[in-house]
Amino acid sequence: MTAFPRRRVLALAALALSPARPAHAHAILLDSDPRHAAAIPPGERTLTLRFNSRLDIARSRLALLRPDRSLTVLKLLPGSDHVLAATAQLTPGRHVLRWQVLAIDGHITRGELPFSVTAP
Ligand SMILES: [Cu+2]
């Protein structure tokens, strides 16, 4: 057997043995600042969510549910396409950060991140 077919055989074998990569890349929240259910001080704060896959930032959003139950859609900061970030002025009380992201595979995922802001 000449070298070429053997190399092809080896390449095919490697392909067959390699773990199949998942076809989709849902965006899963990996990390956040603040953390889930964290208690943080009042004032201006950059809220950051980091995901496992690339996002279509223009079609993703962050909204902040404040202690008075008003909902503010936050302006996203430019940056990595794995990260949603926005600044907000925080006052004491319970908050919920609502996120919705569009992953590059076209799937939308959404979730909530509750946190509280302590009294000064
Ligand atoms: Cu997906």
JSON list of C-alpha atoms and ligand atoms in Angstrom, two decimals:
[
{"chain": "A", "resi": 1, "resn": "MET", "atom": "CA", "xyz": [0.00, 0.00, 0.00]},
{"chain": "A", "resi": 2, "resn": "THR", "atom": "CA", "xyz": [1.48, 3.40, -1.05]},
{"chain": "A", "resi": 3, "resn": "ALA", "atom": "CA", "xyz": [1.79, 6.29, 1.49]},
{"chain": "A", "resi": 4, "resn": "PHE", "atom": "CA", "xyz": [-1.13, 8.35, 0.17]},
{"chain": "A", "resi": 5, "resn": "PRO", "atom": "CA", "xyz": [-4.03, 5.94, 0.78]},
{"chain": "A", "resi": 6, "resn": "ARG", "atom": "CA", "xyz": [-2.58, 5.09, 4.23]},
{"chain": "A", "resi": 7, "resn": "ARG", "atom": "CA", "xyz": [-2.59, 8.79, 5.12]},
{"chain": "A", "resi": 8, "resn": "ARG", "atom": "CA", "xyz": [-6.17, 9.00, 3.90]},
{"chain": "A", "resi": 9, "resn": "VAL", "atom": "CA", "xyz": [-7.08, 5.99, 5.97]},
{"chain": "A", "resi": 10, "resn": "LEU", "atom": "CA", "xyz": [-5.48, 7.60, 9.02]},
{"chain": "A", "resi": 11, "resn": "ALA", "atom": "CA", "xyz": [-7.26, 10.89, 8.40]},
{"chain": "A", "resi": 12, "resn": "LEU", "atom": "CA", "xyz": [-10.61, 9.12, 8.09]},
{"chain": "A", "resi": 13, "resn": "ALA", "atom": "CA", "xyz": [-9.92, 7.18, 11.28]},
{"chain": "A", "resi": 14, "resn": "ALA", "atom": "CA", "xyz": [-9.07, 10.39, 13.17]},
{"chain": "A", "resi": 15, "resn": "LEU", "atom": "CA", "xyz": [-12.27, 11.97, 11.89]},
{"chain": "A", "resi": 16, "resn": "ALA", "atom": "CA", "xyz": [-14.34, 8.97, 12.95]},
{"chain": "A", "resi": 17, "resn": "LEU", "atom": "CA", "xyz": [-12.81, 8.97, 16.43]},
{"chain": "A", "resi": 18, "resn": "SER", "atom": "CA", "xyz": [-13.04, 12.74, 17.09]},
{"chain": "A", "resi": 19, "resn": "PRO", "atom": "CA", "xyz": [-15.96, 13.69, 19.32]},
{"chain": "A", "resi": 20, "resn": "ALA", "atom": "CA", "xyz": [-18.75, 15.22, 17.24]},
{"chain": "A", "resi": 21, "resn": "ARG", "atom": "CA", "xyz": [-18.94, 18.94, 17.86]},
{"chain": "A", "resi": 22, "resn": "PRO", "atom": "CA", "xyz": [-22.41, 20.10, 18.85]},
{"chain": "A", "resi": 23, "resn": "ALA", "atom": "CA", "xyz": [-24.07, 21.62, 15.82]},
{"chain": "A", "resi": 24, "resn": "HIS", "atom": "CA", "xyz": [-25.58, 24.53, 17.80]},
{"chain": "A", "resi": 25, "resn": "ALA", "atom": "CA", "xyz": [-24.00, 27.01, 20.18]},
{"chain": "A", "resi": 26, "resn": "HIS", "atom": "CA", "xyz": [-26.72, 28.18, 22.52]},
{"chain": "A", "resi": 27, "resn": "ALA", "atom": "CA", "xyz": [-25.56, 31.14, 24.53]},
{"chain": "A", "resi": 28, "resn": "ILE", "atom": "CA", "xyz": [-25.19, 30.02, 28.13]},
{"chain": "A", "resi": 29, "resn": "LEU", "atom": "CA", "xyz": [-24.43, 32.48, 30.92]},
{"chain": "A", "resi": 30, "resn": "LEU", "atom": "CA", "xyz": [-21.03, 31.61, 32.36]},
{"chain": "A", "resi": 31, "resn": "ASP", "atom": "CA", "xyz": [-20.36, 34.46, 34.74]},
{"chain": "A", "resi": 32, "resn": "SER", "atom": "CA", "xyz": [-21.74, 37.80, 35.86]},
{"chain": "A", "resi": 33, "resn": "ASP", "atom": "CA", "xyz": [-20.92, 40.87, 37.85]},
{"chain": "A", "resi": 34, "resn": "PRO", "atom": "CA", "xyz": [-22.79, 41.19, 40.13]},
{"chain": "A", "resi": 35, "resn": "ARG", "atom": "CA", "xyz": [-23.17, 37.48, 40.87]},
{"chain": "A", "resi": 36, "resn": "HIS", "atom": "CA", "xyz": [-26.56, 35.82, 41.26]},
{"chain": "A", "resi": 37, "resn": "ALA", "atom": "CA", "xyz": [-28.27, 37.04, 44.47]},
{"chain": "A", "resi": 38, "resn": "ALA", "atom": "CA", "xyz": [-25.27, 39.22, 45.39]},
{"chain": "A", "resi": 39, "resn": "ALA", "atom": "CA", "xyz": [-25.57, 42.23, 47.69]},
{"chain": "A", "resi": 40, "resn": "ILE", "atom": "CA", "xyz": [-23.71, 45.25, 46.31]},
{"chain": "A", "resi": 41, "resn": "PRO", "atom": "CA", "xyz": [-23.32, 48.91, 47.34]},
{"chain": "A", "resi": 42, "resn": "PRO", "atom": "CA", "xyz": [-25.39, 51.70, 45.74]},
{"chain": "A", "resi": 43, "resn": "GLY", "atom": "CA", "xyz": [-24.08, 54.06, 43.06]},
{"chain": "A", "resi": 44, "resn": "GLU", "atom": "CA", "xyz": [-23.00, 53.83, 39.42]},
{"chain": "A", "resi": 45, "resn": "ARG", "atom": "CA", "xyz": [-22.14, 50.28, 38.45]},
{"chain": "A", "resi": 46, "resn": "THR", "atom": "CA", "xyz": [-21.16, 48.42, 35.29]},
{"chain": "A", "resi": 47, "resn": "LEU", "atom": "CA", "xyz": [-23.27, 45.26, 35.02]},
{"chain": "A", "resi": 48, "resn": "THR", "atom": "CA", "xyz": [-21.55, 42.50, 33.06]},
{"chain": "A", "resi": 49, "resn": "LEU", "atom": "CA", "xyz": [-22.76, 39.14, 31.77]},
{"chain": "A", "resi": 50, "resn": "ARG", "atom": "CA", "xyz": [-20.31, 36.73, 30.10]},
{"chain": "A", "resi": 51, "resn": "PHE", "atom": "CA", "xyz": [-21.51, 33.97, 27.78]},
{"chain": "A", "resi": 52, "resn": "ASN", "atom": "CA", "xyz": [-20.00, 30.80, 26.36]},
{"chain": "A", "resi": 53, "resn": "SER", "atom": "CA", "xyz": [-20.62, 31.71, 22.72]},
{"chain": "A", "resi": 54, "resn": "ARG", "atom": "CA", "xyz": [-20.52, 34.65, 20.35]},
{"chain": "A", "resi": 55, "resn": "LEU", "atom": "CA", "xyz": [-23.60, 36.89, 20.48]},
{"chain": "A", "resi": 56, "resn": "ASP", "atom": "CA", "xyz": [-25.40, 39.10, 18.03]},
{"chain": "A", "resi": 57, "resn": "ILE", "atom": "CA", "xyz": [-25.08, 42.10, 20.36]},
{"chain": "A", "resi": 58, "resn": "ALA", "atom": "CA", "xyz": [-27.27, 44.35, 18.22]},
{"chain": "A", "resi": 59, "resn": "ARG", "atom": "CA", "xyz": [-30.15, 41.89, 18.71]},
{"chain": "A", "resi": 60, "resn": "SER", "atom": "CA", "xyz": [-29.50, 41.21, 22.38]},
{"chain": "A", "resi": 61, "resn": "ARG", "atom": "CA", "xyz": [-30.72, 43.23, 25.31]},
{"chain": "A", "resi": 62, "resn": "LEU", "atom": "CA", "xyz": [-30.46, 43.96, 29.00]},
{"chain": "A", "resi": 63, "resn": "ALA", "atom": "CA", "xyz": [-33.26, 45.42, 31.12]},
{"chain": "A", "resi": 64, "resn": "LEU", "atom": "CA", "xyz": [-33.16, 46.34, 34.80]},
{"chain": "A", "resi": 65, "resn": "LEU", "atom": "CA", "xyz": [-36.19, 45.82, 37.04]},
{"chain": "A", "resi": 66, "resn": "ARG", "atom": "CA", "xyz": [-35.73, 48.33, 39.87]},
{"chain": "A", "resi": 67, "resn": "PRO", "atom": "CA", "xyz": [-37.05, 48.23, 43.45]},
{"chain": "A", "resi": 68, "resn": "ASP", "atom": "CA", "xyz": [-40.00, 50.45, 42.43]},
{"chain": "A", "resi": 69, "resn": "ARG", "atom": "CA", "xyz": [-40.84, 47.78, 39.78]},
{"chain": "A", "resi": 70, "resn": "SER", "atom": "CA", "xyz": [-39.97, 50.16, 36.91]},
{"chain": "A", "resi": 71, "resn": "LEU", "atom": "CA", "xyz": [-38.15, 48.48, 34.03]},
{"chain": "A", "resi": 72, "resn": "THR", "atom": "CA", "xyz": [-35.23, 50.25, 32.32]},
{"chain": "A", "resi": 73, "resn": "VAL", "atom": "CA", "xyz": [-33.82, 48.93, 29.04]},
{"chain": "A", "resi": 74, "resn": "LEU", "atom": "CA", "xyz": [-30.08, 49.50, 29.41]},
{"chain": "A", "resi": 75, "resn": "LYS", "atom": "CA", "xyz": [-27.78, 50.85, 26.71]},
{"chain": "A", "resi": 76, "resn": "LEU", "atom": "CA", "xyz": [-25.23, 48.17, 25.90]},
{"chain": "A", "resi": 77, "resn": "LEU", "atom": "CA", "xyz": [-21.54, 49.06, 26.08]},
{"chain": "A", "resi": 78, "resn": "PRO", "atom": "CA", "xyz": [-19.31, 48.18, 23.11]},
{"chain": "A", "resi": 79, "resn": "GLY", "atom": "CA", "xyz": [-16.86, 45.35, 23.78]},
{"chain": "A", "resi": 80, "resn": "SER", "atom": "CA", "xyz": [-16.39, 41.58, 23.41]},
{"chain": "A", "resi": 81, "resn": "ASP", "atom": "CA", "xyz": [-19.07, 39.70, 21.46]},
{"chain": "A", "resi": 82, "resn": "HIS", "atom": "CA", "xyz": [-19.25, 37.18, 24.29]},
{"chain": "A", "resi": 83, "resn": "VAL", "atom": "CA", "xyz": [-20.21, 39.85, 26.83]},
{"chain": "A", "resi": 84, "resn": "LEU", "atom": "CA", "xyz": [-23.28, 42.00, 27.55]},
{"chain": "A", "resi": 85, "resn": "ALA", "atom": "CA", "xyz": [-22.39, 45.05, 29.63]},
{"chain": "A", "resi": 86, "resn": "ALA", "atom": "CA", "xyz": [-24.16, 48.26, 30.64]},
{"chain": "A", "resi": 87, "resn": "THR", "atom": "CA", "xyz": [-23.84, 50.88, 33.35]},
{"chain": "A", "resi": 88, "resn": "ALA", "atom": "CA", "xyz": [-26.66, 51.77, 35.71]},
{"chain": "A", "resi": 89, "resn": "GLN", "atom": "CA", "xyz": [-27.19, 54.04, 38.68]},
{"chain": "A", "resi": 90, "resn": "LEU", "atom": "CA", "xyz": [-28.26, 51.75, 41.49]},
{"chain": "A", "resi": 91, "resn": "THR", "atom": "CA", "xyz": [-30.33, 52.68, 44.54]},
{"chain": "A", "resi": 92, "resn": "PRO", "atom": "CA", "xyz": [-30.98, 50.44, 47.58]},
{"chain": "A", "resi": 93, "resn": "GLY", "atom": "CA", "xyz": [-33.37, 47.55, 47.17]},
{"chain": "A", "resi": 94, "resn": "ARG", "atom": "CA", "xyz": [-34.06, 44.39, 45.21]},
{"chain": "A", "resi": 95, "resn": "HIS", "atom": "CA", "xyz": [-33.18, 44.42, 41.52]},
{"chain": "A", "resi": 96, "resn": "VAL", "atom": "CA", "xyz": [-33.54, 41.92, 38.70]},
{"chain": "A", "resi": 97, "resn": "LEU", "atom": "CA", "xyz": [-31.39, 42.09, 35.59]},
{"chain": "A", "resi": 98, "resn": "ARG", "atom": "CA", "xyz": [-33.32, 40.59, 32.69]},
{"chain": "A", "resi": 99, "resn": "TRP", "atom": "CA", "xyz": [-31.21, 39.44, 29.75]},
{"chain": "A", "resi": 100, "resn": "GLN", "atom": "CA", "xyz": [-32.09, 38.15, 26.30]},
{"chain": "A", "resi": 101, "resn": "VAL", "atom": "CA", "xyz": [-29.39, 37.17, 23.84]},
{"chain": "A", "resi": 102, "resn": "LEU", "atom": "CA", "xyz": [-29.28, 36.00, 20.26]},
{"chain": "A", "resi": 103, "resn": "ALA", "atom": "CA", "xyz": [-26.46, 33.49, 19.73]},
{"chain": "A", "resi": 104, "resn": "ILE", "atom": "CA", "xyz": [-24.68, 33.16, 16.39]},
{"chain": "A", "resi": 105, "resn": "ASP", "atom": "CA", "xyz": [-26.57, 29.94, 15.76]},
{"chain": "A", "resi": 106, "resn": "GLY", "atom": "CA", "xyz": [-29.77, 31.98, 15.62]},
{"chain": "A", "resi": 107, "resn": "HIS", "atom": "CA", "xyz": [-31.17, 30.75, 18.92]},
{"chain": "A", "resi": 108, "resn": "ILE", "atom": "CA", "xyz": [-32.41, 33.11, 21.59]},
{"chain": "A", "resi": 109, "resn": "THR", "atom": "CA", "xyz": [-31.82, 32.45, 25.28]},
{"chain": "A", "resi": 110, "resn": "ARG", "atom": "CA", "xyz": [-33.02, 34.58, 28.16]},
{"chain": "A", "resi": 111, "resn": "GLY", "atom": "CA", "xyz": [-32.77, 34.68, 31.90]},
{"chain": "A", "resi": 112, "resn": "GLU", "atom": "CA", "xyz": [-32.92, 36.75, 35.06]},
{"chain": "A", "resi": 113, "resn": "LEU", "atom": "CA", "xyz": [-30.24, 37.75, 37.52]},
{"chain": "A", "resi": 114, "resn": "PRO", "atom": "CA", "xyz": [-31.57, 38.92, 40.88]},
{"chain": "A", "resi": 115, "resn": "PHE", "atom": "CA", "xyz": [-29.35, 41.02, 43.14]},
{"chain": "A", "resi": 116, "resn": "SER", "atom": "CA", "xyz": [-29.83, 43.49, 45.92]},
{"chain": "A", "resi": 117, "resn": "VAL", "atom": "CA", "xyz": [-28.34, 46.89, 46.56]},
{"chain": "A", "resi": 118, "resn": "THR", "atom": "CA", "xyz": [-27.54, 47.65, 50.18]},
{"chain": "A", "resi": 119, "resn": "ALA", "atom": "CA", "xyz": [-28.40, 50.85, 52.06]},
{"chain": "A", "resi": 120, "resn": "PRO", "atom": "CA", "xyz": [-25.58, 53.42, 52.02]},
{"chain": "B", "resi": 1, "resn": "CU", "atom": "CU", "xyz": [-28.50, 27.08, 19.77]}
]
